[in-house]
Amino acid sequence: MASAFPSSAKRSRTSAEAPSVRKQGKEVSIPWEEICPALISEWLDTFSKANNTTRDILLASVLPTVACLMGPSTVKVDCRMRTESINLYMICLCDPGAGKSPAFHHGCAQPIRLHVEAKEDNPLFVDEFTEAGLFRQLKSTPGHKAIIGKEEVSQFFDQLLGASREKSRIDMERMIQLYDGSTWVYTRADKSARQVIDSPGVSVSGYSQPNRFFPIYVKLKERQDGAVDRILMYQPLPHRLAAHETKEYITKLNNSKLKDLR
């Protein structure tokens, strides 16, 4: 059924939602007492503050990283025994100086680069954003899993939304399929080979300044294909510390023992 609204009216209406979305993003609170034991929650709070960020901001790196390492797999959802792909696309909106750089480094980049890729020779970070490149990486990686990590994710989504003009590049439709864990059938341009990956595991960890991402949000919303519904987006409040406070948390962190978290 054709819409009664012209495209310009749709854009205007969707653009008007951005302030409301920003307000809702700020109102989202992380229920730490429900998702992890108190000792771990306290340690994450100490660790993040010792590294000039917050545990809420750090979470946008930690959860997709864990999802990547666990994937591809499914989790049971509610009492209906329905399963969903564990793939997770998570974007944290941060104003400058909120601590997104240390959060991304300690929650995603360092654990993946130093503790997985370097030790296991298992490439998980996606570096080539073409259909052939990503398929080749997933096909050669045990478990067919990968993570897209971006300290500033807005440019990546701009490329996704404009990729339809470049047939060789990953586009938003492909990202939707990957999120859902759908089977990926890849055929070379010359039709000489056909390969299949069942249930690929791809997660996204990203940060962006709010004003840079909201125009992208509008475009995602206008697609009306569920793209925006697959992105977990929130905007935690920053918690800036004085230098002496940071030193206190560093001391506390150095005196804590990971074995005490068991």
Short mmCIF file of C-alpha atoms in Angstrom, two decimals:
data_model
loop_
_atom_site.label_atom_id
_atom_site.label_comp_id
_atom_site.label_asym_id
_atom_site.label_seq_id
_atom_site.Cartn_x
_atom_site.Cartn_y
_atom_site.Cartn_z
CA MET A 1 0.00 0.00 0.00
CA ALA A 2 1.47 3.35 -1.01
CA SER A 3 2.03 5.94 1.71
CA ALA A 4 -0.04 9.12 1.67
CA PHE A 5 3.00 11.09 2.82
CA PRO A 6 5.56 12.42 0.31
CA SER A 7 9.20 11.53 0.97
CA SER A 8 9.96 15.06 2.21
CA ALA A 9 7.18 14.77 4.78
CA LYS A 10 8.57 11.41 5.93
CA ARG A 11 12.03 12.91 6.41
CA SER A 12 10.62 15.85 8.33
CA ARG A 13 8.56 13.60 10.54
CA THR A 14 11.44 11.22 11.22
CA SER A 15 13.92 14.05 11.84
CA ALA A 16 11.59 15.42 14.48
CA GLU A 17 12.01 12.16 16.41
CA ALA A 18 15.74 12.68 16.99
CA PRO A 19 15.38 14.95 20.08
CA SER A 20 12.97 12.43 21.58
CA VAL A 21 15.37 9.57 20.88
CA ARG A 22 18.23 11.48 22.49
CA LYS A 23 16.08 12.09 25.56
CA GLN A 24 15.15 8.42 25.75
CA GLY A 25 18.79 7.41 25.31
CA LYS A 26 19.77 9.47 28.33
CA GLU A 27 17.00 7.92 30.38
CA VAL A 28 18.25 4.37 29.77
CA SER A 29 19.90 2.99 32.89
CA ILE A 30 21.96 -0.18 33.08
CA PRO A 31 20.51 -2.56 35.74
CA TRP A 32 23.87 -3.64 37.07
CA GLU A 33 22.40 -5.37 40.10
CA GLU A 34 20.46 -7.65 37.73
CA ILE A 35 23.12 -8.50 35.17
CA CYS A 36 26.19 -9.26 37.27
CA PRO A 37 27.25 -9.97 40.87
CA ALA A 38 27.99 -6.99 43.10
CA LEU A 39 31.72 -7.77 43.33
CA ILE A 40 32.12 -7.78 39.54
CA SER A 41 30.03 -4.64 39.19
CA GLU A 42 32.23 -2.88 41.76
CA TRP A 43 35.41 -4.07 40.05
CA LEU A 44 34.18 -2.82 36.65
CA ASP A 45 33.36 0.52 38.24
CA THR A 46 36.84 0.77 39.74
CA PHE A 47 38.55 -0.43 36.54
CA SER A 48 36.68 2.01 34.30
CA LYS A 49 37.22 5.03 36.55
CA ALA A 50 40.91 4.18 36.89
CA ASN A 51 41.03 4.38 33.08
CA ASN A 52 39.10 7.67 32.73
CA THR A 53 35.78 6.24 31.64
CA THR A 54 32.68 4.67 33.23
CA ARG A 55 31.38 1.13 33.39
CA ASP A 56 28.24 2.17 31.45
CA ILE A 57 30.40 3.43 28.57
CA LEU A 58 32.71 0.41 28.84
CA LEU A 59 29.73 -1.91 28.46
CA ALA A 60 29.29 -0.97 24.78
CA SER A 61 32.63 -2.66 24.11
CA VAL A 62 32.43 -5.52 26.59
CA LEU A 63 29.06 -6.98 25.55
CA PRO A 64 29.68 -7.14 21.76
CA THR A 65 33.15 -8.57 22.44
CA VAL A 66 31.68 -11.32 24.62
CA ALA A 67 28.96 -11.93 22.02
CA CYS A 68 31.63 -12.32 19.34
CA LEU A 69 33.66 -14.77 21.43
CA MET A 70 30.54 -16.81 22.24
CA GLY A 71 29.15 -16.78 18.71
CA PRO A 72 27.78 -18.01 16.59
CA SER A 73 25.18 -19.46 18.92
CA THR A 74 21.65 -18.87 20.08
CA VAL A 75 20.09 -18.03 23.43
CA LYS A 76 16.70 -19.01 24.80
CA VAL A 77 14.26 -16.12 25.04
CA ASP A 78 11.44 -16.12 27.64
CA CYS A 79 9.27 -19.12 28.44
CA ARG A 80 8.35 -19.90 24.86
CA MET A 81 11.72 -21.60 24.28
CA ARG A 82 12.31 -19.39 21.27
CA THR A 83 15.94 -18.88 20.27
CA GLU A 84 17.63 -15.78 18.92
CA SER A 85 21.04 -15.18 17.44
CA ILE A 86 23.54 -13.91 19.99
CA ASN A 87 24.91 -11.33 17.53
CA LEU A 88 24.82 -7.84 19.04
CA TYR A 89 25.07 -4.38 17.46
CA MET A 90 25.70 -1.87 20.24
CA ILE A 91 26.36 1.87 19.92
CA CYS A 92 27.15 4.18 22.80
CA LEU A 93 26.60 7.89 22.19
CA CYS A 94 29.18 10.01 24.01
CA ASP A 95 30.02 13.68 24.03
CA PRO A 96 33.72 14.57 23.64
CA GLY A 97 35.76 13.80 26.74
CA ALA A 98 33.33 11.22 28.13
CA GLY A 99 35.85 8.38 27.87
CA LYS A 100 34.95 6.47 24.70
CA SER A 101 38.59 6.00 23.63
CA PRO A 102 39.73 4.18 26.80
CA ALA A 103 36.45 2.25 26.90
CA PHE A 104 36.93 0.96 23.36
CA HIS A 105 40.60 0.19 23.94
CA HIS A 106 40.13 -1.76 27.17
CA GLY A 107 36.75 -3.32 26.41
CA CYS A 108 37.24 -4.40 22.79
CA ALA A 109 40.47 -3.61 20.96
CA GLN A 110 42.99 -4.79 23.56
CA PRO A 111 41.20 -8.03 24.58
CA ILE A 112 40.67 -9.06 20.95
CA ARG A 113 44.05 -8.00 19.55
CA LEU A 114 46.29 -9.12 22.41
CA HIS A 115 44.47 -12.00 24.06
CA VAL A 116 42.74 -13.69 21.13
CA GLU A 117 44.23 -12.78 17.76
CA ALA A 118 47.87 -12.67 18.89
CA LYS A 119 47.73 -15.89 20.92
CA GLU A 120 45.47 -17.98 18.72
CA ASP A 121 46.31 -16.50 15.31
CA ASN A 122 42.56 -16.15 14.87
CA PRO A 123 41.53 -12.92 13.09
CA LEU A 124 38.31 -11.57 14.58
CA PHE A 125 38.45 -7.85 13.77
CA VAL A 126 36.95 -7.02 10.39
CA ASP A 127 39.42 -4.95 8.37
CA GLU A 128 38.11 -5.43 4.82
CA PHE A 129 34.55 -4.20 4.30
CA THR A 130 33.78 -5.87 1.00
CA GLU A 131 31.44 -8.80 0.40
CA ALA A 132 34.31 -11.00 -0.74
CA GLY A 133 36.64 -9.89 2.04
CA LEU A 134 34.21 -10.43 4.91
CA PHE A 135 32.97 -13.73 3.53
CA ARG A 136 36.54 -14.97 3.12
CA GLN A 137 37.39 -13.94 6.70
CA LEU A 138 34.31 -15.62 8.19
CA LYS A 139 34.87 -18.75 6.12
CA SER A 140 38.47 -19.12 7.31
CA THR A 141 37.79 -18.34 11.00
CA PRO A 142 36.84 -21.17 13.36
CA GLY A 143 33.20 -20.67 14.31
CA HIS A 144 32.66 -18.23 11.41
CA LYS A 145 32.63 -15.24 13.77
CA ALA A 146 33.94 -11.67 13.66
CA ILE A 147 33.54 -8.28 15.30
CA ILE A 148 33.35 -4.81 13.79
CA GLY A 149 34.82 -2.37 16.30
CA LYS A 150 34.84 1.38 15.75
CA GLU A 151 35.86 4.12 18.16
CA GLU A 152 33.87 6.47 15.87
CA VAL A 153 31.18 4.46 14.14
CA SER A 154 29.30 7.17 12.23
CA GLN A 155 31.53 6.99 9.14
CA PHE A 156 31.08 3.22 8.99
CA PHE A 157 27.29 3.56 8.93
CA ASP A 158 27.52 6.29 6.32
CA GLN A 159 29.43 3.81 4.16
CA LEU A 160 26.86 1.08 4.82
CA LEU A 161 23.99 3.31 3.81
CA GLY A 162 25.76 4.40 0.63
CA ALA A 163 27.15 0.99 -0.30
CA SER A 164 24.31 0.16 -2.67
CA ARG A 165 26.16 2.26 -5.23
CA GLU A 166 29.18 -0.03 -4.84
CA LYS A 167 28.13 -3.63 -5.40
CA SER A 168 31.31 -5.06 -3.94
CA ARG A 169 30.95 -3.40 -0.52
CA ILE A 170 28.94 -4.53 2.50
CA ASP A 171 25.62 -2.73 2.74
CA MET A 172 22.93 -2.41 5.40
CA GLU A 173 20.94 -5.31 3.98
CA ARG A 174 23.91 -7.59 4.52
CA MET A 175 24.32 -6.30 8.09
CA ILE A 176 20.67 -7.12 8.82
CA GLN A 177 21.18 -10.66 7.51
CA LEU A 178 24.34 -11.07 9.59
CA TYR A 179 22.59 -9.82 12.72
CA ASP A 180 19.86 -12.41 12.22
CA GLY A 181 22.43 -15.16 11.68
CA SER A 182 20.94 -15.97 8.28
CA THR A 183 22.73 -18.35 5.94
CA TRP A 184 25.10 -16.49 3.63
CA VAL A 185 25.41 -17.87 0.12
CA TYR A 186 28.27 -16.26 -1.77
CA THR A 187 28.75 -16.64 -5.51
CA ARG A 188 31.65 -15.13 -7.41
CA ALA A 189 30.85 -12.61 -10.10
CA ASP A 190 31.85 -15.06 -12.82
CA LYS A 191 29.55 -17.74 -11.29
CA SER A 192 32.51 -20.09 -11.05
CA ALA A 193 32.10 -20.92 -7.38
CA ARG A 194 29.31 -21.04 -4.81
CA GLN A 195 30.07 -21.16 -1.08
CA VAL A 196 27.83 -21.19 2.00
CA ILE A 197 28.17 -20.11 5.64
CA ASP A 198 25.43 -21.24 8.01
CA SER A 199 24.73 -19.01 11.03
CA PRO A 200 27.61 -16.50 10.75
CA GLY A 201 28.41 -14.62 13.95
CA VAL A 202 29.07 -10.89 13.59
CA SER A 203 28.79 -8.25 16.32
CA VAL A 204 29.36 -4.48 16.29
CA SER A 205 30.90 -2.34 19.02
CA GLY A 206 30.86 1.37 18.29
CA TYR A 207 30.86 4.86 19.73
CA SER A 208 29.79 8.16 18.27
CA GLN A 209 29.12 11.74 19.20
CA PRO A 210 25.32 12.18 19.41
CA ASN A 211 25.10 14.99 16.87
CA ARG A 212 27.03 12.93 14.32
CA PHE A 213 24.90 9.82 14.71
CA PHE A 214 21.37 11.23 14.79
CA PRO A 215 21.29 12.06 11.05
CA ILE A 216 22.27 8.42 10.50
CA TYR A 217 19.51 7.31 12.86
CA VAL A 218 17.03 9.25 10.71
CA LYS A 219 18.24 7.43 7.58
CA LEU A 220 18.03 4.05 9.31
CA LYS A 221 14.51 4.81 10.47
CA GLU A 222 13.44 5.84 6.98
CA ARG A 223 14.51 2.48 5.56
CA GLN A 224 11.58 0.78 7.31
CA ASP A 225 13.28 -2.60 7.06
CA GLY A 226 14.04 -3.14 10.73
CA ALA A 227 17.63 -1.88 10.54
CA VAL A 228 17.18 0.60 13.39
CA ASP A 229 15.51 -2.06 15.57
CA ARG A 230 18.63 -4.23 15.45
CA ILE A 231 20.86 -1.56 17.00
CA LEU A 232 21.05 -1.18 20.77
CA MET A 233 21.75 2.52 21.24
CA TYR A 234 22.07 4.47 24.47
CA GLN A 235 23.67 7.63 25.85
CA PRO A 236 25.09 7.29 29.37
CA LEU A 237 25.96 10.35 31.39
CA PRO A 238 29.71 11.03 31.73
CA HIS A 239 31.33 10.98 35.14
CA ARG A 240 34.45 13.10 34.97
CA LEU A 241 36.92 12.77 37.82
CA ALA A 242 39.60 15.05 39.15
CA ALA A 243 43.20 13.85 38.82
CA HIS A 244 43.46 12.91 42.50
CA GLU A 245 40.24 10.89 42.28
CA THR A 246 41.57 8.93 39.31
CA LYS A 247 44.75 8.16 41.25
CA GLU A 248 42.65 6.83 44.12
CA TYR A 249 40.85 4.44 41.78
CA ILE A 250 44.16 3.34 40.24
CA THR A 251 45.44 2.50 43.72
CA LYS A 252 42.23 0.66 44.54
CA LEU A 253 42.46 -1.29 41.28
CA ASN A 254 46.09 -2.25 41.88
CA ASN A 255 45.18 -3.55 45.33
CA SER A 256 42.26 -5.64 44.11
CA LYS A 257 42.62 -9.29 43.11
CA LEU A 258 40.80 -10.87 40.19
CA LYS A 259 40.57 -14.17 42.08
CA ASP A 260 38.35 -12.42 44.63
CA LEU A 261 35.68 -12.03 41.92
CA ARG A 262 35.04 -15.77 41.63
#
